[in-house]
Short mmCIF file of N, CA, C and O in Angstrom, two decimals:
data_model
loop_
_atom_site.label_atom_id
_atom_site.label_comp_id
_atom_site.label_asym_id
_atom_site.label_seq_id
_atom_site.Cartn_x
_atom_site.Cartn_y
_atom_site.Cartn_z
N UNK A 1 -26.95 -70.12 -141.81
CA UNK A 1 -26.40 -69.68 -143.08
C UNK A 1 -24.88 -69.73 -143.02
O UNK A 1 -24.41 -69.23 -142.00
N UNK A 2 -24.05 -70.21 -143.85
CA UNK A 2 -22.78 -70.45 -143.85
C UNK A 2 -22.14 -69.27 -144.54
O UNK A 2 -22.56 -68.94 -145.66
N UNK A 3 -21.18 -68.62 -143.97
CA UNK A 3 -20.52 -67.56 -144.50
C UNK A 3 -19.12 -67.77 -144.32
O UNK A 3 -18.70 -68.13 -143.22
N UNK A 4 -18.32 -67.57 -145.31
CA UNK A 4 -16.30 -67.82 -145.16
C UNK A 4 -16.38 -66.23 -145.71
O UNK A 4 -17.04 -65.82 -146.66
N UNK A 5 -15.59 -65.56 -144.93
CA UNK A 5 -14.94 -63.77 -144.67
C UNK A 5 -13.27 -64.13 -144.91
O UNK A 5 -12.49 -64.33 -143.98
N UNK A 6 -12.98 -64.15 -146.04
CA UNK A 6 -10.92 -63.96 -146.34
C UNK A 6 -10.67 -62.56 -145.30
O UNK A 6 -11.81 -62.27 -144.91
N UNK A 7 -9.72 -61.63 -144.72
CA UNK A 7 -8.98 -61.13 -144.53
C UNK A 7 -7.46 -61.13 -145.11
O UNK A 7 -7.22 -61.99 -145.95
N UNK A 8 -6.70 -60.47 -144.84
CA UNK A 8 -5.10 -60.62 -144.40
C UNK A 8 -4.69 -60.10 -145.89
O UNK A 8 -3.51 -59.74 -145.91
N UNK A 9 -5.52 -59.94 -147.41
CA UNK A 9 -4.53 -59.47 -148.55
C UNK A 9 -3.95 -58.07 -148.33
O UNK A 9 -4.38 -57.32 -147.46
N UNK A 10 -2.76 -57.70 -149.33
CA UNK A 10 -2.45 -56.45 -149.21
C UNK A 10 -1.25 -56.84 -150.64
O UNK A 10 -1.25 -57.82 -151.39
N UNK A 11 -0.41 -55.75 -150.60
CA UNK A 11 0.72 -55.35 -151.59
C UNK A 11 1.72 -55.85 -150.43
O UNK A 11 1.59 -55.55 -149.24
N UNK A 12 3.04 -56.88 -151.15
CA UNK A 12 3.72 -56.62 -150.61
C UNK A 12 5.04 -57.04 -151.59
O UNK A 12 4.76 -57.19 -152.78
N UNK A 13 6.30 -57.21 -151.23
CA UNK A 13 7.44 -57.48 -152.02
C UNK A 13 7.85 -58.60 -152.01
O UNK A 13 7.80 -59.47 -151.15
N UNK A 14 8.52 -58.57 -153.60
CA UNK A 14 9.21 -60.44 -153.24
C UNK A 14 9.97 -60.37 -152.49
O UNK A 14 10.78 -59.46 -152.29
N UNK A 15 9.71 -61.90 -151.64
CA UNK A 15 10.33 -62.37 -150.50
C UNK A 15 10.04 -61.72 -149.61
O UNK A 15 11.02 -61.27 -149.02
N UNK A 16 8.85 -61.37 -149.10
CA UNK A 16 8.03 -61.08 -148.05
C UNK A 16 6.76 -62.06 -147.68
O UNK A 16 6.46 -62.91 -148.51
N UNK A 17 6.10 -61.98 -146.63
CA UNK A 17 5.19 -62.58 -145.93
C UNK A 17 3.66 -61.91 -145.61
O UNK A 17 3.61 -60.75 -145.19
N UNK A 18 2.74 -62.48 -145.76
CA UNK A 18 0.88 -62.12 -145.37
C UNK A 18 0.91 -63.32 -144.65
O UNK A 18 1.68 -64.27 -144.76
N UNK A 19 -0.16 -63.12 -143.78
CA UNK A 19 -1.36 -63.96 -143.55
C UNK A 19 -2.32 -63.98 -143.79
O UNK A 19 -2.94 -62.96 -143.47
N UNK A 20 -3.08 -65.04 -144.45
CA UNK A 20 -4.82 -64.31 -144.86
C UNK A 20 -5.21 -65.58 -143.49
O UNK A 20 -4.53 -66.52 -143.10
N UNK A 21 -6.57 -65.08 -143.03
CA UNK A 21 -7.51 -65.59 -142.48
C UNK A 21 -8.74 -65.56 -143.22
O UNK A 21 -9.09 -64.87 -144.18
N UNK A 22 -9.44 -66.68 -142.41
CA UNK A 22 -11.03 -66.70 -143.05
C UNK A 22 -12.15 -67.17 -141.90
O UNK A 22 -12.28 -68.30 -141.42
N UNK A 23 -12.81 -66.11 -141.64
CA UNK A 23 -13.21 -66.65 -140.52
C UNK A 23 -14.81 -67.18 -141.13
O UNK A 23 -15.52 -66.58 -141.94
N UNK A 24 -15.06 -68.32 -140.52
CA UNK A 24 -16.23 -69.69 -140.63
C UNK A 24 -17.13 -69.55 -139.98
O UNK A 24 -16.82 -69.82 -138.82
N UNK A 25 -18.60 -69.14 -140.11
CA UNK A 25 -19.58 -69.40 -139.61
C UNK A 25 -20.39 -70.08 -140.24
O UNK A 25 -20.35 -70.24 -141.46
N UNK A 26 -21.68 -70.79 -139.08
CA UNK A 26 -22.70 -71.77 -139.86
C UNK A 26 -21.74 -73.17 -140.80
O UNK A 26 -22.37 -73.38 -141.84
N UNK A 27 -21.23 -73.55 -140.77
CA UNK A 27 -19.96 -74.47 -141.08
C UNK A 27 -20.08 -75.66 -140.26
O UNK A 27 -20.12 -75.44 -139.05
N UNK A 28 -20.15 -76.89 -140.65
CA UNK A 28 -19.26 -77.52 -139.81
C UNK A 28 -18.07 -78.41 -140.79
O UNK A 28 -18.15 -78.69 -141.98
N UNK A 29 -16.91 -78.73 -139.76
CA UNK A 29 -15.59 -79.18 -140.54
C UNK A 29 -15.89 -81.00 -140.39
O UNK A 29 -15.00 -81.81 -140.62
N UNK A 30 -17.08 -81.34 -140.04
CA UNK A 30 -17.06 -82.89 -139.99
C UNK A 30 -17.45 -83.11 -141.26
O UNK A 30 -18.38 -82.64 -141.91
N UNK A 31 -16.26 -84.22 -141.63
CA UNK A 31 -16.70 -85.11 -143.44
C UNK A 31 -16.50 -84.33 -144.02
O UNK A 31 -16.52 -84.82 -145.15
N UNK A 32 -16.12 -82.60 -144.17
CA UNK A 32 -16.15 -81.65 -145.01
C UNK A 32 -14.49 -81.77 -145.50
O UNK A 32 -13.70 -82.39 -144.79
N UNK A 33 -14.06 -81.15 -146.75
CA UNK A 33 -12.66 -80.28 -147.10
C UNK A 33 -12.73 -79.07 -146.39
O UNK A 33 -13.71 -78.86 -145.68
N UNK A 34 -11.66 -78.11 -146.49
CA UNK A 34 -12.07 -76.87 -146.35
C UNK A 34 -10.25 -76.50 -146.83
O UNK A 34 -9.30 -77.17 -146.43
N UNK A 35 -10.13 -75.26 -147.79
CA UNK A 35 -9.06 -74.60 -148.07
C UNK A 35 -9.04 -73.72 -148.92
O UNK A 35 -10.11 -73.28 -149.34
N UNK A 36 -7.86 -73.26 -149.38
CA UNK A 36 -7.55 -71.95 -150.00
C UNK A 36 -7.62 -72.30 -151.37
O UNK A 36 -7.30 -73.41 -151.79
N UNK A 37 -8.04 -71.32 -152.10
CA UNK A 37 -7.51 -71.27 -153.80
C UNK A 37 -7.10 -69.89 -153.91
O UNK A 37 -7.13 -69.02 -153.05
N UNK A 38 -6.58 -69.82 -155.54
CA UNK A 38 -6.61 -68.42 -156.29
C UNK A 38 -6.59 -68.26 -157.81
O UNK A 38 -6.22 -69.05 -158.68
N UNK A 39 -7.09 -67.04 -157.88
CA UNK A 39 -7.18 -66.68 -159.48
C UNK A 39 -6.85 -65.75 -159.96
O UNK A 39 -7.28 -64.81 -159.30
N UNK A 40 -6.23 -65.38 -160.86
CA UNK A 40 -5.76 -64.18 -161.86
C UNK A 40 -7.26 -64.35 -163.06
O UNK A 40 -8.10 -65.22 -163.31
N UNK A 41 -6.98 -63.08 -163.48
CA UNK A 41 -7.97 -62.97 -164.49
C UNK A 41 -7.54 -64.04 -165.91
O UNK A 41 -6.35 -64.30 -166.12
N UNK A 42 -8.56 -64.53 -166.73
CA UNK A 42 -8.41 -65.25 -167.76
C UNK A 42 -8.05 -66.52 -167.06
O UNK A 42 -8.69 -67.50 -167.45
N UNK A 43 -7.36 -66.70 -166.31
CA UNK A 43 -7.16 -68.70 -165.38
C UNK A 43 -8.37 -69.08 -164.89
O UNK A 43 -9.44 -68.50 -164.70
N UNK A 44 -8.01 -70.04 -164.75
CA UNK A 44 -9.07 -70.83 -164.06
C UNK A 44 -8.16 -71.01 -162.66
O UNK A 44 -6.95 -71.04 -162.45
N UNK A 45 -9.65 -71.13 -161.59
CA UNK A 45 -8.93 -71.01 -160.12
C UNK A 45 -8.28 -72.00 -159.82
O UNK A 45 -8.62 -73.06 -160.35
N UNK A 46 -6.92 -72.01 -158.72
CA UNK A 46 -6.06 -72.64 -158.60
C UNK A 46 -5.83 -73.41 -157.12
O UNK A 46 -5.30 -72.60 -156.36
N UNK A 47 -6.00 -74.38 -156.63
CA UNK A 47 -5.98 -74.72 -155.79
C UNK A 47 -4.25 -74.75 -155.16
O UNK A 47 -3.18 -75.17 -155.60
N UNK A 48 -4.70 -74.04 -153.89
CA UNK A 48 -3.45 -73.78 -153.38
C UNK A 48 -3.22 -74.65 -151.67
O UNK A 48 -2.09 -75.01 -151.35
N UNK A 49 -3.96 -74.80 -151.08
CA UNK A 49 -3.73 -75.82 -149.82
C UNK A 49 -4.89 -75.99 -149.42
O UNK A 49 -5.87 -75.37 -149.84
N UNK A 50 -4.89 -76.94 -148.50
CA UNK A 50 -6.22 -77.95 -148.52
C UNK A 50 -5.99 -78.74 -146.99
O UNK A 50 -4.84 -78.97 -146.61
N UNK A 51 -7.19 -79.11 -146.17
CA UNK A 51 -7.32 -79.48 -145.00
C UNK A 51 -8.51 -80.38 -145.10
O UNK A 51 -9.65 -79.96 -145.22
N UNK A 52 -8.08 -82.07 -145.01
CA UNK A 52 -9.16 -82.82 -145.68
C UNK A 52 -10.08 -83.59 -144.37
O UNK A 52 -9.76 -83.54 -143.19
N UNK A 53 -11.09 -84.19 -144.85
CA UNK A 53 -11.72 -84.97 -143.41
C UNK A 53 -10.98 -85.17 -142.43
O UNK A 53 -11.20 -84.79 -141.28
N UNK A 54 -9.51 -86.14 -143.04
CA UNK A 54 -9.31 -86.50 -141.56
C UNK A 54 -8.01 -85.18 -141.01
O UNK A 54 -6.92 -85.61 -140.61
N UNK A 55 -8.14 -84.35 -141.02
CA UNK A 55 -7.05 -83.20 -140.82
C UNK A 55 -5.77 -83.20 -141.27
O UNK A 55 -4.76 -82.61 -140.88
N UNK A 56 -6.05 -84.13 -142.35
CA UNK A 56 -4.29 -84.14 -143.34
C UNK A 56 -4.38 -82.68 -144.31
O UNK A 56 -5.34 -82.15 -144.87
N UNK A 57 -2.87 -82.30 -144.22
CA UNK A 57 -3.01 -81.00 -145.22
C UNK A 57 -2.19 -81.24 -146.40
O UNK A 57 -1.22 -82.00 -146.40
N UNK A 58 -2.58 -80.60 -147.38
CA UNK A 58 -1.76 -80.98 -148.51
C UNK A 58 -1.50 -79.72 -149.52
O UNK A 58 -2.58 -79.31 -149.94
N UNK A 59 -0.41 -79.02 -150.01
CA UNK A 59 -0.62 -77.86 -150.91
C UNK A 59 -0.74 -78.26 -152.38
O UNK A 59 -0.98 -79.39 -152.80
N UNK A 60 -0.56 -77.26 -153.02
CA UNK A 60 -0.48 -77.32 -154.76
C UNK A 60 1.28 -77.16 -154.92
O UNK A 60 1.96 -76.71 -154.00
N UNK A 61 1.79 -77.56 -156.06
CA UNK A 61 3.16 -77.95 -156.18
C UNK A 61 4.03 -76.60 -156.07
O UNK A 61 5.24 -76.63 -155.81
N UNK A 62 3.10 -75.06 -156.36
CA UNK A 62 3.53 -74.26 -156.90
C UNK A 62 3.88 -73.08 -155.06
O UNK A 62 4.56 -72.10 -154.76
N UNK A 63 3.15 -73.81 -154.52
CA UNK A 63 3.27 -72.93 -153.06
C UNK A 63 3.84 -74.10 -152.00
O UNK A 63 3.53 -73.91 -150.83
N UNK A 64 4.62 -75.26 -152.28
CA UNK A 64 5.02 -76.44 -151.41
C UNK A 64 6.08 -75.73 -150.78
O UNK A 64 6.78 -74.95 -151.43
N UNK A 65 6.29 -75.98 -149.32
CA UNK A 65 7.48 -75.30 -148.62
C UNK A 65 7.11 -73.95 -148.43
O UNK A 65 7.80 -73.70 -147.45
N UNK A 66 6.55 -73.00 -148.67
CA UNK A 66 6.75 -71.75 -148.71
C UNK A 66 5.11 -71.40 -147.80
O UNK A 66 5.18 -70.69 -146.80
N UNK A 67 4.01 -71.83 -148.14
CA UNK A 67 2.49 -71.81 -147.39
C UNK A 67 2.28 -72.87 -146.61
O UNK A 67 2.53 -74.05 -146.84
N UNK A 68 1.69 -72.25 -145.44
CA UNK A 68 1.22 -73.15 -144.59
C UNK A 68 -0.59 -72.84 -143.99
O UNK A 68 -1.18 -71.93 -143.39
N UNK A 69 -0.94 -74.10 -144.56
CA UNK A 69 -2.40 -74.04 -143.95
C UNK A 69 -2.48 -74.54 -143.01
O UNK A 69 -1.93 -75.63 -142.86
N UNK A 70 -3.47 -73.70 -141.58
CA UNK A 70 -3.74 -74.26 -140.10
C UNK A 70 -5.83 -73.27 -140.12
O UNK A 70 -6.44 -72.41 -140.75
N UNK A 71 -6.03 -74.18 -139.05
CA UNK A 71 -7.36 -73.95 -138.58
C UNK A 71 -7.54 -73.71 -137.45
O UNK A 71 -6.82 -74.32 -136.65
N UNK A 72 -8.38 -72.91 -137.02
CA UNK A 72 -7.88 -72.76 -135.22
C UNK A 72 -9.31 -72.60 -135.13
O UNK A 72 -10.04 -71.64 -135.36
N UNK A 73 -9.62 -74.21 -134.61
CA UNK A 73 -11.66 -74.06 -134.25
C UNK A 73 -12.17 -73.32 -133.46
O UNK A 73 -13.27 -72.79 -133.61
N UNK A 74 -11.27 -73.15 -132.30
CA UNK A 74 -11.96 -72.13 -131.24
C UNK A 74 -12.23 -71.22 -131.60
O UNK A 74 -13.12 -70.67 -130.95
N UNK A 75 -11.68 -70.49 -132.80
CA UNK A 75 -11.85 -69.10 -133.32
C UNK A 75 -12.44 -69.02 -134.68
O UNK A 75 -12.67 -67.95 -135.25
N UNK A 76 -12.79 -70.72 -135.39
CA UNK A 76 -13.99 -70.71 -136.39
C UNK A 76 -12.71 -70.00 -137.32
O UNK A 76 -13.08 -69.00 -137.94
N UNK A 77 -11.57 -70.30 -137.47
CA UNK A 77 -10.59 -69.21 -138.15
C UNK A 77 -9.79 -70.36 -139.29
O UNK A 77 -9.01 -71.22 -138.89
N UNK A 78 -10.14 -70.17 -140.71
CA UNK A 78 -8.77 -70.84 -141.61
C UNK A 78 -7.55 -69.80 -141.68
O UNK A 78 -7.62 -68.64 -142.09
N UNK A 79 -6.62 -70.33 -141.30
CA UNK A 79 -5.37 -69.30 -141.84
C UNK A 79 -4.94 -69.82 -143.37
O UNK A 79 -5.46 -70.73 -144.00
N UNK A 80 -3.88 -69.00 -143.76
CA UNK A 80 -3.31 -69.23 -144.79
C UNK A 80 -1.09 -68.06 -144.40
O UNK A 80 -0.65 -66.98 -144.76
N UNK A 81 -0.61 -69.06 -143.68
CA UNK A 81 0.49 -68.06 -144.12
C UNK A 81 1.30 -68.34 -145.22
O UNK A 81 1.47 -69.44 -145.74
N UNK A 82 1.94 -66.99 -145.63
CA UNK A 82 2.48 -67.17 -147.16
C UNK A 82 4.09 -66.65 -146.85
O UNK A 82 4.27 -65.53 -146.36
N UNK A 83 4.72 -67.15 -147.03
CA UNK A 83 6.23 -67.15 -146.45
C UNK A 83 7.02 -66.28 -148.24
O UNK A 83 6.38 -65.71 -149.12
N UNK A 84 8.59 -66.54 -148.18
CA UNK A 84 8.88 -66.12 -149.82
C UNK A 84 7.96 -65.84 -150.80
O UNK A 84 7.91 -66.58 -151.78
N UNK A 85 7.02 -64.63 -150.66
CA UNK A 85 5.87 -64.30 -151.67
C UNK A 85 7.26 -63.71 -153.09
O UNK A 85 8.30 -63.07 -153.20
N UNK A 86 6.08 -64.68 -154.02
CA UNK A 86 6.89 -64.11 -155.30
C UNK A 86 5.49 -63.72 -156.49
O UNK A 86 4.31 -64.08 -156.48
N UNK A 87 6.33 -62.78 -157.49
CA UNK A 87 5.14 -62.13 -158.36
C UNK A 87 4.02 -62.77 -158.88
O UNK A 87 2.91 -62.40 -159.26
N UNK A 88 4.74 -64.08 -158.78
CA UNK A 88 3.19 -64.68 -159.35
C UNK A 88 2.65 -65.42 -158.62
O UNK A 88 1.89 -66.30 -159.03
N UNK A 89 3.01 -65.17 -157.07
CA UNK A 89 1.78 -65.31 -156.55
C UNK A 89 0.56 -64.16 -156.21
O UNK A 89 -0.16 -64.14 -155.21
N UNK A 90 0.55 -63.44 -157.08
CA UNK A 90 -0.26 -62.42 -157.13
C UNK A 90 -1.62 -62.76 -157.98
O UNK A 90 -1.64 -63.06 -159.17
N UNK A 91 -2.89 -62.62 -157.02
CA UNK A 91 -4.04 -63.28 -157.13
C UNK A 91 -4.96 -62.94 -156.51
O UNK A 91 -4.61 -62.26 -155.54
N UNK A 92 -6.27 -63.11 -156.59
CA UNK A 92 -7.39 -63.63 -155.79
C UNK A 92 -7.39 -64.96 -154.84
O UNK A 92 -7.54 -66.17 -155.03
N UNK A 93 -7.18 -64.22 -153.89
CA UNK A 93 -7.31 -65.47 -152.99
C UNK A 93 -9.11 -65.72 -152.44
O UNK A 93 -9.82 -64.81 -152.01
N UNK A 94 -9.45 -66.85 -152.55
CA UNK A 94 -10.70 -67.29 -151.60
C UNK A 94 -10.46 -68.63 -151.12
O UNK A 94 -9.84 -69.47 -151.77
N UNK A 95 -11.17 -68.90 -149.47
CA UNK A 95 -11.07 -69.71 -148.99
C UNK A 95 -12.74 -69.93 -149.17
O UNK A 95 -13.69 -69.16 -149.31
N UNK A 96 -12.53 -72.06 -149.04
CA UNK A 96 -13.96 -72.77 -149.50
C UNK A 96 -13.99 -74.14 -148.87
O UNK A 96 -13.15 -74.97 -148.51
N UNK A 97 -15.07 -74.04 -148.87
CA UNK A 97 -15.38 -75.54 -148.00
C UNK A 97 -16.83 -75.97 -148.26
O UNK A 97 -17.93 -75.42 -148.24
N UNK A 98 -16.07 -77.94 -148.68
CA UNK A 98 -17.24 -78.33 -149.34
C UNK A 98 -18.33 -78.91 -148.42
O UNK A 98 -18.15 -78.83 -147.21
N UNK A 99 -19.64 -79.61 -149.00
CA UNK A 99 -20.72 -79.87 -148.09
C UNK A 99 -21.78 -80.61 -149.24
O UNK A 99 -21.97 -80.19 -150.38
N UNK A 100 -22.31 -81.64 -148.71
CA UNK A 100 -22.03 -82.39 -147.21
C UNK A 100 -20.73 -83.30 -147.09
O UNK A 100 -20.25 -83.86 -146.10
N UNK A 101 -20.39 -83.27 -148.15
CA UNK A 101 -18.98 -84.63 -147.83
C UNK A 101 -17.80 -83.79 -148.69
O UNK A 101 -17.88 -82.80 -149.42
N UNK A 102 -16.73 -84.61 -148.31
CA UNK A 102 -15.67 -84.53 -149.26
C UNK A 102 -15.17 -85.63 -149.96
O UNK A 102 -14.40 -86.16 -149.17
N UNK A 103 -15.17 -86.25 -150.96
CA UNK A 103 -13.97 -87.17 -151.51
C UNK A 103 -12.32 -86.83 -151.82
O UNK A 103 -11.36 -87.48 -151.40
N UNK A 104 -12.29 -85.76 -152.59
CA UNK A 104 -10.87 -85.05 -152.43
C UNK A 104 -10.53 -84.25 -152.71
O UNK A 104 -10.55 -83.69 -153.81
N UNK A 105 -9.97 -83.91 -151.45
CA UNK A 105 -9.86 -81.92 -151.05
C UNK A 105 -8.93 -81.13 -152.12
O UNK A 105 -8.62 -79.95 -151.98
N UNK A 106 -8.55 -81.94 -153.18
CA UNK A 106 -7.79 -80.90 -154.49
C UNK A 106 -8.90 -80.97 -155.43
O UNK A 106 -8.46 -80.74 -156.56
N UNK A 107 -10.00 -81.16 -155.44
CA UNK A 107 -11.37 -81.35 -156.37
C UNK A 107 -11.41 -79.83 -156.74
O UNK A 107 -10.36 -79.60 -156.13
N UNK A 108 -11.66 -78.90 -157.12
CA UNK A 108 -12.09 -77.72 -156.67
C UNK A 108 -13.66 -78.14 -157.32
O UNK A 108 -14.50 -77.30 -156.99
N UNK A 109 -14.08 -79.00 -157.96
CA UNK A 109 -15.45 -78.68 -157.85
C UNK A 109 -16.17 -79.52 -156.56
O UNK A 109 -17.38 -79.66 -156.36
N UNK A 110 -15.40 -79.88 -156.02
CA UNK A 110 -16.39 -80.35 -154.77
C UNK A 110 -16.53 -79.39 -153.42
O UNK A 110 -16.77 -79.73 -152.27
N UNK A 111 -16.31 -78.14 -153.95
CA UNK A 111 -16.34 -76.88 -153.02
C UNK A 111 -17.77 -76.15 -153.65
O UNK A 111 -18.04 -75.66 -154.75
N UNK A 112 -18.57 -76.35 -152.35
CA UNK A 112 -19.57 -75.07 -152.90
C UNK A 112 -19.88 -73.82 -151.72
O UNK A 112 -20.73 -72.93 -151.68
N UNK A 113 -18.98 -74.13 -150.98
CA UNK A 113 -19.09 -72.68 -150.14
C UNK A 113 -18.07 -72.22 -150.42
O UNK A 113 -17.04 -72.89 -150.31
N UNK A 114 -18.06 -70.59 -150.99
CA UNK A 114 -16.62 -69.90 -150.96
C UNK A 114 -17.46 -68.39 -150.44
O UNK A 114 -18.61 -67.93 -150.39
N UNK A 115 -15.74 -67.91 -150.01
CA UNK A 115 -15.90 -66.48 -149.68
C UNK A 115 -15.67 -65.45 -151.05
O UNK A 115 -15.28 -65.69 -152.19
N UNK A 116 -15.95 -64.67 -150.62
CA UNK A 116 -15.55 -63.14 -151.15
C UNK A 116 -14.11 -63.29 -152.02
O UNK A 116 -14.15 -63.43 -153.24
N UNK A 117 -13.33 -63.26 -151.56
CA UNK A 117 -11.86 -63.05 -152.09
C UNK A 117 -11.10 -61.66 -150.97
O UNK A 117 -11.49 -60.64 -150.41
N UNK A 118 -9.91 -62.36 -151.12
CA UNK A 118 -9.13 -61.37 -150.46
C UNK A 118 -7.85 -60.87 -151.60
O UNK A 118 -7.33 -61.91 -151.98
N UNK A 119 -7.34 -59.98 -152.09
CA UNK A 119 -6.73 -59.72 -153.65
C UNK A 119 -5.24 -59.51 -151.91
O UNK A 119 -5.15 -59.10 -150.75
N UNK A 120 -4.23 -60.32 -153.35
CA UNK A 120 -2.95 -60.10 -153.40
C UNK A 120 -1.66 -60.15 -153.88
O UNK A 120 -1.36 -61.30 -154.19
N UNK A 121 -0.84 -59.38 -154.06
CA UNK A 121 -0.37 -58.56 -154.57
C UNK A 121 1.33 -58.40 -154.56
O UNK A 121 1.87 -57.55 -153.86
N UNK A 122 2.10 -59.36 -155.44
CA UNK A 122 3.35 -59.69 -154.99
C UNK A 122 4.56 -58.17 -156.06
O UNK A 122 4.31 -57.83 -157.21
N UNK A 123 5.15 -57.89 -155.64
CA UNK A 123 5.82 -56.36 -156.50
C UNK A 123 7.34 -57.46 -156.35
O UNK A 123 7.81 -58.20 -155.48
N UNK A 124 7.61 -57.13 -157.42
CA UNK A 124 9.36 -57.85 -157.52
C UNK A 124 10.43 -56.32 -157.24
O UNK A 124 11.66 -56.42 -157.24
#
């Protein structure tokens, strides 16, 4: 059974830093996408960084420079760090990963495993 667990949200201030994690079981990352989105209420979810078949990463225009997505297999772990947090990055975060294949990892409908959500929370 495949399960993605977010960690790492909280409240914090602009121009401050989180890490969310997501830890991966029942998963595997071969041929798959796997990355972060988020949502505010009334939007539609937003793709925010992305880790594709062949381990190229790529973000959304709105978190470029500032997030960095890494995977650390030994520990079945997606990170997500978030560097200059500003108010609107305040959201639902969930990490997702698609199956059995990927064509391209900014699809968000080619994700059908997601987690829970981890809520966070930018204060100016």
């Amino acid at each position: 059974q495949v399960q993605l667990v977010e960690s790492g949200g909280g409240s914090v201030q602009a121009g401050g830093s989180l890490r969310l994690s997501c830890t991966v079981s029942g998963y595997t990352y071969k041929g798959n996408c796997i990355g972060w989105f988020r949502q505010t209420p009334g939007k539609e979810r937003e793709g925010v960084a992305f880790i594709d078949t062949d381990g190229n990463v790529s973000y959304g225009w709105s978190v470029k420079g500032r997030f960095t997505i890494s995977r650390d297999n030994a520990k079945n772990t997606l990170y997500l760090q978030m560097n200059s947090l500003k108010p609107e990055d305040t959201a639902m975060y969930y990490c997702a990963g698609t199956y059995p294949y990927c064509y391209t990892a900014l699809d968000l409908y080619e994700y059908n495993y997601w987690g829970q959500g981890t809520q966070v929370t930018v204060s100016s």
